[in-house]
N, CA, C and O atoms as a DFTB+ gen file, in Angstrom:
380 C
 N C O
     1  1     127.835     202.894      14.464
     2  2     127.182     203.244      15.658
     3  2     126.114     204.250      15.273
     4  3     126.455     205.186      14.549
     5  1     124.854     204.154      15.684
     6  2     123.730     205.012      15.618
     7  2     123.918     206.213      16.392
     8  3     124.442     206.070      17.497
     9  1     123.535     207.552      15.960
    10  2     123.597     208.671      16.817
    11  2     122.365     208.898      17.521
    12  3     122.372     209.886      18.255
    13  1     121.138     208.109      17.467
    14  2     120.014     208.454      18.216
    15  2     119.250     207.198      18.482
    16  3     119.113     206.255      17.702
    17  1     118.729     207.326      19.803
    18  2     117.792     206.250      20.239
    19  2     116.462     206.689      20.431
    20  3     116.207     207.822      20.025
    21  1     115.487     205.983      21.006
    22  2     114.115     206.538      21.478
    23  2     113.929     206.260      22.851
    24  3     114.451     205.259      23.343
    25  1     113.099     207.198      23.662
    26  2     112.817     206.581      25.006
    27  2     111.358     206.034      25.013
    28  3     110.782     205.926      23.931
    29  1     110.762     205.702      26.103
    30  2     109.599     205.021      26.221
    31  2     108.390     205.676      25.561
    32  3     107.394     205.004      25.293
    33  1     108.470     207.098      25.271
    34  2     107.527     207.910      24.654
    35  2     107.897     208.118      23.213
    36  3     107.159     208.820      22.521
    37  1     108.889     207.615      22.740
    38  2     109.290     207.899      21.233
    39  2     110.061     208.992      21.105
    40  3     110.293     209.349      19.950
    41  1     110.628     209.763      22.194
    42  2     111.330     211.115      22.283
    43  2     112.628     210.596      21.771
    44  3     112.971     209.438      22.014
    45  1     113.459     211.518      20.977
    46  2     114.789     211.168      20.618
    47  2     115.750     211.290      21.714
    48  3     115.730     212.220      22.521
    49  1     116.578     210.345      21.723
    50  2     117.648     210.294      22.689
    51  2     119.171     210.440      21.980
    52  3     119.480     209.600      21.134
    53  1     119.879     211.236      22.241
    54  2     121.308     211.358      21.798
    55  2     122.276     211.638      22.821
    56  3     121.888     212.055      23.912
    57  1     123.521     211.449      22.581
    58  2     124.701     211.616      23.642
    59  2     124.382     213.148      24.220
    60  3     124.270     214.054      23.394
    61  1     124.252     213.405      25.498
    62  2     124.179     214.583      26.109
    63  2     122.679     214.649      26.509
    64  3     122.331     215.534      27.290
    65  1     121.866     213.859      26.071
    66  2     120.383     213.966      26.575
    67  2     120.255     213.383      27.932
    68  3     120.940     212.412      28.254
    69  1     119.328     213.985      28.817
    70  2     119.152     213.510      30.214
    71  2     118.116     212.587      30.212
    72  3     117.082     212.883      29.612
    73  1     118.211     211.554      30.760
    74  2     117.008     210.663      30.951
    75  2     116.845     209.971      32.380
    76  3     117.829     209.829      33.106
    77  1     115.703     209.588      32.722
    78  2     115.294     209.052      33.939
    79  2     115.361     207.653      33.792
    80  3     114.706     207.144      32.883
    81  1     116.042     206.947      34.534
    82  2     116.179     205.482      34.385
    83  2     114.783     204.929      35.064
    84  3     114.511     205.175      36.239
    85  1     114.001     204.222      34.277
    86  2     112.734     203.757      34.812
    87  2     112.924     202.388      35.439
    88  3     112.475     202.163      36.563
    89  1     113.526     201.539      34.796
    90  2     113.567     200.151      35.200
    91  2     114.700     199.458      34.605
    92  3     115.094     199.799      33.489
    93  1     115.290     198.464      35.288
    94  2     116.346     197.598      34.757
    95  2     115.847     196.237      34.729
    96  3     115.263     195.733      35.689
    97  1     116.081     195.618      33.596
    98  2     115.428     194.285      33.392
    99  2     116.121     193.268      34.181
   100  3     117.323     193.275      34.450
   101  1     115.086     192.218      34.596
   102  2     115.675     191.115      35.406
   103  2     116.633     190.303      34.664
   104  3     117.436     189.576      35.250
   105  1     116.571     190.410      33.289
   106  2     117.599     189.597      32.496
   107  2     118.918     190.169      32.789
   108  3     119.893     189.436      32.955
   109  1     118.983     191.319      32.852
   110  2     120.383     192.124      33.052
   111  2     120.680     191.823      34.511
   112  3     121.803     191.350      34.683
   113  1     120.010     191.970      35.499
   114  2     120.272     191.892      36.814
   115  2     120.661     190.488      37.241
   116  3     121.504     190.318      38.122
   117  1     120.086     189.531      36.656
   118  2     120.457     188.124      36.869
   119  2     121.916     187.745      36.361
   120  3     122.468     186.716      36.752
   121  1     122.494     188.605      35.495
   122  2     123.686     188.125      34.851
   123  2     124.891     188.921      35.615
   124  3     126.067     188.824      35.266
   125  1     124.430     189.724      36.710
   126  2     125.377     190.401      37.594
   127  2     125.628     189.831      39.077
   128  3     124.794     189.153      39.677
   129  1     126.691     190.138      39.512
   130  2     127.069     189.673      40.970
   131  2     126.184     190.515      41.851
   132  3     125.725     191.598      41.489
   133  1     125.970     189.971      43.011
   134  2     124.915     190.614      43.978
   135  2     125.286     191.968      44.208
   136  3     124.353     192.770      44.244
   137  1     126.460     192.409      44.373
   138  2     126.991     193.885      44.517
   139  2     126.613     194.608      43.361
   140  3     126.054     195.699      43.476
   141  1     126.908     194.018      42.058
   142  2     126.677     194.786      40.953
   143  2     125.100     194.954      40.743
   144  3     124.652     196.029      40.343
   145  1     124.371     193.992      40.989
   146  2     122.901     194.106      40.775
   147  2     122.374     195.197      41.649
   148  3     121.534     195.994      41.231
   149  1     122.895     195.241      42.945
   150  2     122.427     196.157      43.899
   151  2     122.789     197.774      43.436
   152  3     122.040     198.732      43.626
   153  1     123.904     197.811      42.894
   154  2     124.390     199.293      42.450
   155  2     123.373     199.445      41.010
   156  3     122.880     200.555      40.811
   157  1     123.125     198.506      40.188
   158  2     122.419     198.756      39.045
   159  2     120.979     199.259      39.529
   160  3     120.433     200.252      39.047
   161  1     120.432     198.469      40.527
   162  2     119.037     198.840      40.996
   163  2     119.053     200.114      41.626
   164  3     118.037     200.809      41.632
   165  1     120.181     200.505      42.189
   166  2     120.175     201.883      42.732
   167  2     120.170     202.993      41.858
   168  3     120.030     204.131      42.306
   169  1     120.328     202.737      40.491
   170  2     120.257     203.712      39.365
   171  2     118.830     203.812      39.069
   172  3     118.543     204.848      38.470
   173  1     117.838     203.010      39.325
   174  2     116.389     203.293      39.003
   175  2     115.883     204.518      39.622
   176  3     115.994     204.726      40.830
   177  1     115.247     205.452      38.685
   178  2     114.795     206.704      39.205
   179  2     115.897     207.908      39.239
   180  3     115.589     209.079      39.463
   181  1     117.095     207.498      39.009
   182  2     118.051     208.401      38.763
   183  2     117.903     209.126      37.484
   184  3     117.418     208.592      36.486
   185  1     118.385     210.519      37.526
   186  2     118.306     211.188      36.225
   187  2     119.933     211.327      35.852
   188  3     120.735     211.962      36.537
   189  1     120.234     210.641      34.693
   190  2     121.719     210.708      34.244
   191  2     121.857     211.077      32.725
   192  3     120.945     210.935      31.910
   193  1     122.913     211.493      32.485
   194  2     123.299     212.010      31.046
   195  2     123.671     210.913      30.180
   196  3     124.447     210.075      30.639
   197  1     123.222     210.782      28.950
   198  2     123.573     209.845      28.098
   199  2     124.994     209.966      27.597
   200  3     125.331     210.970      26.970
   201  1     125.830     208.997      27.843
   202  2     127.293     209.023      27.290
   203  2     127.660     208.590      25.901
   204  3     128.572     209.090      25.242
   205  1     126.767     207.488      25.465
   206  2     126.866     206.756      24.196
   207  2     125.624     206.217      23.847
   208  3     124.783     205.804      24.646
   209  1     125.509     206.239      22.292
   210  2     124.410     205.372      21.825
   211  2     125.203     204.270      21.044
   212  3     126.127     204.497      20.263
   213  1     124.709     203.070      21.368
   214  2     125.694     201.856      20.774
   215  2     125.074     201.446      19.547
   216  3     124.004     201.951      19.209
   217  1     125.687     200.519      18.804
   218  2     125.137     200.063      17.328
   219  2     123.925     199.595      17.404
   220  3     123.229     199.640      16.390
   221  1     123.371     199.012      18.689
   222  2     122.018     198.526      18.550
   223  2     120.930     199.611      19.154
   224  3     119.773     199.264      19.391
   225  1     121.331     200.755      19.347
   226  2     120.438     201.887      19.832
   227  2     120.328     201.963      21.231
   228  3     119.516     202.756      21.709
   229  1     121.060     201.220      22.001
   230  2     121.101     201.263      23.386
   231  2     121.779     202.623      23.950
   232  3     122.903     202.952      23.571
   233  1     121.060     203.368      24.843
   234  2     121.741     204.578      25.404
   235  2     122.465     204.179      26.702
   236  3     121.887     203.584      27.612
   237  1     123.738     204.532      26.738
   238  2     124.483     204.248      27.805
   239  2     124.649     205.360      28.764
   240  3     125.059     206.432      28.319
   241  1     124.342     205.226      30.219
   242  2     124.667     206.131      31.122
   243  2     125.435     205.562      32.145
   244  3     125.449     204.339      32.282
   245  1     126.177     206.417      32.994
   246  2     127.122     206.051      34.023
   247  2     126.772     206.816      35.336
   248  3     126.376     207.981      35.388
   249  1     126.977     205.994      36.366
   250  2     126.885     206.865      37.632
   251  2     128.148     206.517      38.596
   252  3     128.508     205.358      38.801
   253  1     128.738     207.586      39.129
   254  2     129.789     207.230      40.168
   255  2     129.513     207.794      41.402
   256  3     128.882     208.840      41.554
   257  1     130.055     207.000      42.426
   258  2     129.823     207.551      43.747
   259  2     131.003     207.106      44.625
   260  3     131.813     206.250      44.269
   261  1     131.035     207.747      45.787
   262  2     132.177     207.410      46.689
   263  2     131.712     206.561      47.749
   264  3     130.646     206.787      48.321
   265  1     132.512     205.524      48.060
   266  2     132.063     204.534      49.112
   267  2     132.783     205.183      50.436
   268  3     133.688     206.013      50.351
   269  1     132.306     204.737      51.546
   270  2     132.553     205.184      52.941
   271  2     134.192     205.166      53.088
   272  3     134.788     206.035      53.723
   273  1     134.746     204.245      52.529
   274  2     136.301     204.100      52.678
   275  2     137.037     204.909      51.629
   276  3     138.252     204.783      51.469
   277  1     136.197     205.849      50.823
   278  2     136.942     206.649      50.029
   279  2     137.142     206.298      48.510
   280  3     137.530     207.093      47.653
   281  1     136.830     205.037      48.324
   282  2     136.826     204.385      47.062
   283  2     135.793     204.857      46.113
   284  3     134.618     204.766      46.467
   285  1     136.123     205.422      44.786
   286  2     135.162     205.891      43.893
   287  2     134.884     204.642      43.015
   288  3     135.744     203.987      42.427
   289  1     133.434     204.399      43.021
   290  2     132.901     203.267      42.333
   291  2     132.012     203.931      41.309
   292  3     131.326     204.925      41.548
   293  1     132.085     203.217      39.994
   294  2     131.123     203.668      38.933
   295  2     130.416     202.317      38.295
   296  3     130.914     201.196      38.398
   297  1     129.344     202.568      37.711
   298  2     128.628     201.728      36.976
   299  2     128.032     201.996      35.939
   300  3     127.279     202.964      36.039
   301  1     128.081     201.444      34.841
   302  2     127.585     201.969      33.279
   303  2     126.370     200.970      32.834
   304  3     126.532     199.761      33.006
   305  1     125.386     201.367      32.371
   306  2     124.264     200.694      31.937
   307  2     123.746     201.082      30.539
   308  3     123.548     202.246      30.189
   309  1     123.555     200.044      29.813
   310  2     122.847     200.348      28.449
   311  2     121.431     200.227      28.549
   312  3     120.952     199.193      29.013
   313  1     120.663     201.221      28.144
   314  2     119.184     201.371      28.428
   315  2     118.359     201.210      27.029
   316  3     118.707     201.960      26.117
   317  1     117.443     200.422      26.820
   318  2     116.438     200.477      25.831
   319  2     115.485     201.410      26.039
   320  3     115.498     202.078      27.073
   321  1     114.490     201.582      25.037
   322  2     113.488     202.607      24.959
   323  2     112.625     202.411      26.122
   324  3     112.268     203.459      26.661
   325  1     112.160     201.204      26.693
   326  2     111.229     201.066      27.769
   327  2     111.815     201.261      29.174
   328  3     111.179     201.149      30.222
   329  1     113.041     201.551      29.060
   330  2     113.983     201.695      30.434
   331  2     114.314     202.995      30.751
   332  3     114.856     203.263      31.824
   333  1     113.997     203.971      29.784
   334  2     114.226     205.395      30.052
   335  2     113.302     206.520      29.552
   336  3     112.578     206.288      28.584
   337  1     113.283     207.643      30.112
   338  2     112.343     208.653      29.849
   339  2     113.101     209.958      29.732
   340  3     113.722     210.326      30.729
   341  1     113.129     210.672      28.686
   342  2     113.709     212.018      28.459
   343  2     113.265     213.040      29.413
   344  3     112.058     213.268      29.492
   345  1     114.185     213.752      30.223
   346  2     113.833     214.777      30.999
   347  2     114.616     216.100      30.749
   348  3     115.662     216.142      30.101
   349  1     114.054     217.100      31.282
   350  2     114.742     218.403      31.180
   351  2     116.252     218.227      31.748
   352  3     116.534     217.392      32.608
   353  1     117.067     219.001      31.236
   354  2     118.478     219.080      31.765
   355  2     118.333     219.568      33.099
   356  3     117.672     220.600      33.217
   357  1     118.880     218.969      34.284
   358  2     118.540     219.379      35.575
   359  2     119.485     220.567      35.807
   360  3     119.300     221.290      36.786
   361  1     120.441     220.787      34.990
   362  2     121.366     222.103      35.328
   363  2     120.617     223.265      34.599
   364  3     121.280     224.302      34.572
   365  1     119.384     223.335      34.000
   366  2     118.896     224.154      33.150
   367  2     118.275     225.064      34.274
   368  3     117.444     224.590      35.049
   369  1     118.721     226.489      34.363
   370  2     118.115     227.588      35.098
   371  2     117.150     228.500      34.599
   372  3     117.140     229.686      34.926
   373  1     116.284     227.948      33.763
   374  2     115.249     228.775      32.891
   375  2     113.958     228.996      33.797
   376  3     112.868     229.161      33.249
   377  1     114.065     229.000      35.011
   378  2     112.838     229.052      35.746
   379  2     112.538     230.495      36.159
   380  3     111.522     230.754      36.803
């Protein structure tokens, strides 16, 4: 397993890096159920922390949310360089 990927600008991406999800490819969405594809599309534009770098250099992010009935749902997504952009840590209070 590699320990680093690159974003759309060539910036290094490691576990713990925060990235903005820029796009999700149609080839991925077409393999998902309608419900799963909708959840994946909802991740576009989100800023998420990279949880894993896989052996092909994909950066994996995950989003969890609570449904109206109280059920917690999560969705993980592997991102390639053209699908993410490194951003500042949203919890950084250096302003």
